[in-house]
Amino acid sequence: MSTIAVPLAAYQILAGALFTIGVVGVLVRRSALIVFMSIELMLNAVNLSFVAFSRQHGSMDGHIFVFFVMAVAAAEVAIGLAILIAIFRKRETANVDDVHLLKG
Amino acid sequence: MTEIILFSLFALTAVTCALGVVFHKNPVHCALLLVAVLLSLAGLFIMLHAQFIAALQVIVYAGAIMVLFLFVLMLLNVRRHEDVLTPGAAKGFGFLFALIVFVELLWVALSPGGGEQGSVGAPAALPQEFGSPAAIGRILYTTWLYPFEITSILLLVAVVGAVLLARRKFVG
Amino acid sequence: MSLQLLWLVPILPLLGALLNGLGAGRLPRKVVSAIGVGSVGAALVIALGCFATLLGMPGEERFFAQTLFSWIDSGDLSVAVRLGLDPLSAVMMLVVTGVGFLIHVYSTGYMNHEKDYGRYFSYLNLFTFCMLMLVLADNFLVMFFGWEGVGLCSYLLIGFWYTKPSAAEAGKKAFIVNRIGDWGFLIGIFLLFVTFGSLDFGRVFTEAPSILPLGGGMATAIALFLFVGATGKSAQIPLYTWLPDAMEGPTPVSALIHAATMVTAGVYMIARCHVLYALAPTALLVVAVVGAATAVYAATIGLVQKDIKRVLAYSTVSQLGYMFLAMGVSAFAAGIFHLMTHAFFKALLFLGAGSVIHALSGEQDMDRMGGLKKHLPRTHATMLIATLAIAGIFPFAGFFSKDEILWKAFSNGGPILWAAGVIGAFLTAFYMFRLYFMTFHGSERLTPEAKGHLHESPNSMTIPLMLLAVLSLIGGLIQVPLLQGGQRLDAFLEPVFADLARVGGAAAHGAAAAAGHGAAHAAHDPGQEIALMLVSLAIALAGIYVAHRFYVKDPQAPHRLAARARGWYDLLWNKYWVDEIYDARIVQPIVRLSNRLWKDVDAAVVDGAVNGIGRKIEQGAGWLRLAQTGYVQLYALILTVGLVVVFGYLALR
């Protein structure tokens, strides 16, 4: 336990990779559900980063942040999926590019 | 050495499954692959002495939230589409900018010192209780009491909102 | 009575105005009358009490100030609403409340048939409040408040019958012409503030002799700008044109505002600022010349007018000219004396004329009057007294006051100013008796409609007439010339004007010195005074005699004279075409300029700029709108671009 073989940078690179994959998912997938999953992916990448930093600095504030991120994610998923259902009922689609009522 | 092997294992699983989430055609498979990502992250959390967070990750994320996803997935029963990705130039730009983001993140992660003190070198020595539910509970209910209470209000709002939005006779 | 009650004097009429104003149209007439007359009556009682208290004090200590509240406190400017009572403001306060009260009583009879009874009394009370604030003010800003307030009430009351276009026009004319004067007054106040750093009467007048050099540019400028304000409010050349038109208002209003009180505000203001004027001999000379010129000029117009109220209006302008003449020759007390007696007899004349008009159901043309002596006995008797008073016949009030002004004009101002005054006196006697003879004597030239209506006015109208007649008869006795101890008003006002001595003996007769007459001997010369008195009395009698010849003995004479001197008659009948000249030389160019400014500057440049900016923004918004595609993923892409920029900044920092 005294020495750690995996450096902080490795966690950061992994977090960055997951985050980027999440960004790609948000930007290129049509299905709103998958877009949501990609957002979860991004949030988790950030969580990983937090926990890694927490470990590095020996402070548990990072854990608390992760806790809050999870709470917010839960709220976001609940509302997001509810909106999705409402849209699906009205327009028979779950694709983000089919819904552009706010076009200026 | 064990740690490096474990880290590589989890990291590889996570990245592979994440790519699967983004590019797989079947949404149900996507959801299951996401569960796999979440679980491997839980493993990494344990390696980082965040036992409590790891438990939450499994219970709340992989359990509750993903079940919700699958539930909605079944409910909507979305037909399979030929083109999974957005058509047109948006796709190309998406890849391009995502790549730039990744390069920049790499740059930051690998730059010596990262600009901040203590980010490199040996990690801090950890107290006995680090990452335990007791330790987290203690600071959560002292330093972070007000944000914690506000979070509960947020969740209440989310519950009410979700019920309102998902009602069958949604007036709008 | 305690002087602490002083604040009630202006406040009571204000309260009456509020009650009648808010209750207009709902309160019964009896209540409206009770509030309207009662509030001014109570104010009169308190004013009399305060006056009595003031008399009981030693002469030098007759000053009382009451601070009501702090009004403005900003930087160097500190103004409190403060009432000041000294002999000068006490005289004005008594005139305003006394004559005002009688006119309120008269109004209950005269306006009895009026629909907007409550509104009328509300305005009248509001006017009384503003006028009292003007005369009781203890600094220039509160005085200006009252000054503007009476202007507003004058506007409201001239245009009281606002459905009549000529009345509405006359109201506007009065307001706008007064604004020109107010501009001068304001500039004067600004200069005072710049010079003294304060607007309090006490401080300004105490410090003036030490700060302003005698005859210096600043003193002259302040005095002249204040005088511009006075010419507007008190209808002097060149701003007198609004007053004759103001006769469109109800007759009691003409009596109260446009004869007895408001138009004398300018005289009061100059008397109040006598220290400043004493420091500016040139300004005094201007005041004297303008006053004398107005006295003669307005009297000549009054010679030929047919409308009974217009004759009185020009007479008012002319009499105000006398008061300014008195101010101009440093005879401040004499001017205030004439102001007071004039308030009595001119209010009486207007109210009498109102009684005639009332009896004839609104007829104002003297060509359709005549022979009313037997029909309106009370009105006739009181009008005769007032006419004798204004003509300056011994022992009526006007004789004493006018004579004192003429004497002072001679001794302080020289023979030219005196001669102008005497010519004015002759004309006054002539046109006033012309009015009297045309109205009450000679053949009845009434319209059949008026004849059927003919009746003496009710008691509510005739009793104020009789009271004013008594005042016109004996009012002059408070200031008897020559007699030892007879100059009671002079003695009463003496503490106010005593500070003239500090300005220096030369200034007191500066007007004369500047005029170059060298007649600056203040020594009392009884022989000369008696001689002058007899001259002016003879002149007045001559005027009456000529009027009698023309309008009683030989009614055709005026027509023959008018036919012989057609040009002169037209000139006077058309009031020297001053209104037309003002219109062509001042009003029309301003209208044309305004039109140009409106079309070329306002519509083209200002509106153009505003509309242009609006159109550009609309255009820009049209472009920007395209960014709102409605596609979530495009928004996310833009977010990512932002992310790239932020990360890039952090990475390369």
Short mmCIF file of C-alpha atoms in Angstrom, two decimals, chain B residues 43-129:
data_model
loop_
_atom_site.label_atom_id
_atom_site.label_comp_id
_atom_site.label_asym_id
_atom_site.label_seq_id
_atom_site.Cartn_x
_atom_site.Cartn_y
_atom_site.Cartn_z
CA GLY B 43 -12.99 -1.69 -9.77
CA LEU B 44 -10.71 1.27 -10.39
CA PHE B 45 -12.39 3.14 -7.53
CA ILE B 46 -11.55 0.32 -5.16
CA MET B 47 -7.95 0.47 -6.32
CA LEU B 48 -8.00 4.17 -5.45
CA HIS B 49 -9.22 3.48 -1.91
CA ALA B 50 -12.72 4.76 -2.59
CA GLN B 51 -14.65 1.80 -1.33
CA PHE B 52 -17.81 3.68 -0.53
CA ILE B 53 -17.91 5.39 -3.93
CA ALA B 54 -17.29 2.06 -5.60
CA ALA B 55 -20.27 0.62 -3.76
CA LEU B 56 -22.43 3.58 -4.82
CA GLN B 57 -21.23 3.15 -8.37
CA VAL B 58 -22.48 -0.40 -8.43
CA ILE B 59 -25.71 0.18 -6.58
CA VAL B 60 -26.84 3.56 -7.90
CA TYR B 61 -25.30 3.68 -11.36
CA ALA B 62 -25.02 0.14 -12.56
CA GLY B 63 -28.12 -0.79 -10.62
CA ALA B 64 -30.76 1.94 -10.46
CA ILE B 65 -29.86 4.29 -13.29
CA MET B 66 -29.11 1.62 -15.85
CA VAL B 67 -32.26 -0.26 -14.98
CA LEU B 68 -34.13 2.95 -15.66
CA PHE B 69 -32.45 3.17 -19.06
CA LEU B 70 -33.34 -0.38 -19.97
CA PHE B 71 -36.86 0.14 -18.74
CA VAL B 72 -37.37 3.15 -21.01
CA LEU B 73 -35.71 1.27 -23.83
CA MET B 74 -38.21 -1.53 -23.53
CA LEU B 75 -41.07 0.90 -23.08
CA LEU B 76 -40.30 2.79 -26.26
CA ASN B 77 -39.35 -0.28 -28.20
CA VAL B 78 -37.45 1.81 -30.73
CA ARG B 79 -37.24 0.34 -34.19
CA ARG B 80 -33.80 -0.35 -35.51
CA HIS B 81 -32.47 2.22 -37.96
CA GLU B 82 -30.14 1.72 -40.86
CA ASP B 83 -28.11 4.80 -40.10
CA VAL B 84 -27.11 4.98 -36.50
CA LEU B 85 -25.01 8.10 -36.84
CA THR B 86 -26.14 11.61 -37.70
CA PRO B 87 -25.87 12.26 -41.40
CA GLY B 88 -23.96 15.12 -42.96
CA ALA B 89 -21.07 17.33 -42.01
CA ALA B 90 -22.00 17.39 -38.31
CA LYS B 91 -20.58 13.92 -37.95
CA GLY B 92 -17.18 14.83 -39.39
CA PHE B 93 -16.91 17.95 -37.27
CA GLY B 94 -17.90 15.90 -34.25
CA PHE B 95 -15.03 13.51 -34.72
CA LEU B 96 -12.62 16.32 -35.45
CA PHE B 97 -13.39 18.35 -32.37
CA ALA B 98 -13.54 15.31 -30.12
CA LEU B 99 -10.04 14.44 -31.33
CA ILE B 100 -8.80 17.92 -30.54
CA VAL B 101 -10.32 17.68 -27.07
CA PHE B 102 -8.51 14.40 -26.52
CA VAL B 103 -5.20 15.80 -27.66
CA GLU B 104 -5.60 18.75 -25.36
CA LEU B 105 -6.49 16.51 -22.42
CA LEU B 106 -3.43 14.39 -23.11
CA TRP B 107 -1.31 17.49 -23.23
CA VAL B 108 -2.61 18.62 -19.85
CA ALA B 109 -2.28 15.16 -18.27
CA LEU B 110 1.25 14.64 -19.51
CA SER B 111 2.63 18.10 -19.03
CA PRO B 112 5.11 18.00 -16.14
CA GLY B 113 3.55 19.18 -12.90
CA GLY B 114 0.26 19.90 -14.60
CA GLY B 115 0.72 23.41 -13.35
CA GLU B 116 -0.20 22.42 -9.80
CA GLN B 117 1.86 21.38 -6.80
CA GLY B 118 1.61 17.80 -5.62
CA SER B 119 0.15 16.35 -8.79
CA VAL B 120 3.22 14.28 -9.51
CA GLY B 121 5.40 12.18 -7.37
CA ALA B 122 4.41 9.99 -4.53
CA PRO B 123 0.80 10.23 -3.44
CA ALA B 124 -0.04 11.42 0.03
CA ALA B 125 -0.07 8.98 2.90
CA LEU B 126 -3.60 7.92 3.62
CA PRO B 127 -5.30 7.75 7.00
CA GLN B 128 -6.77 4.48 8.12
CA GLU B 129 -10.34 5.46 7.42
#
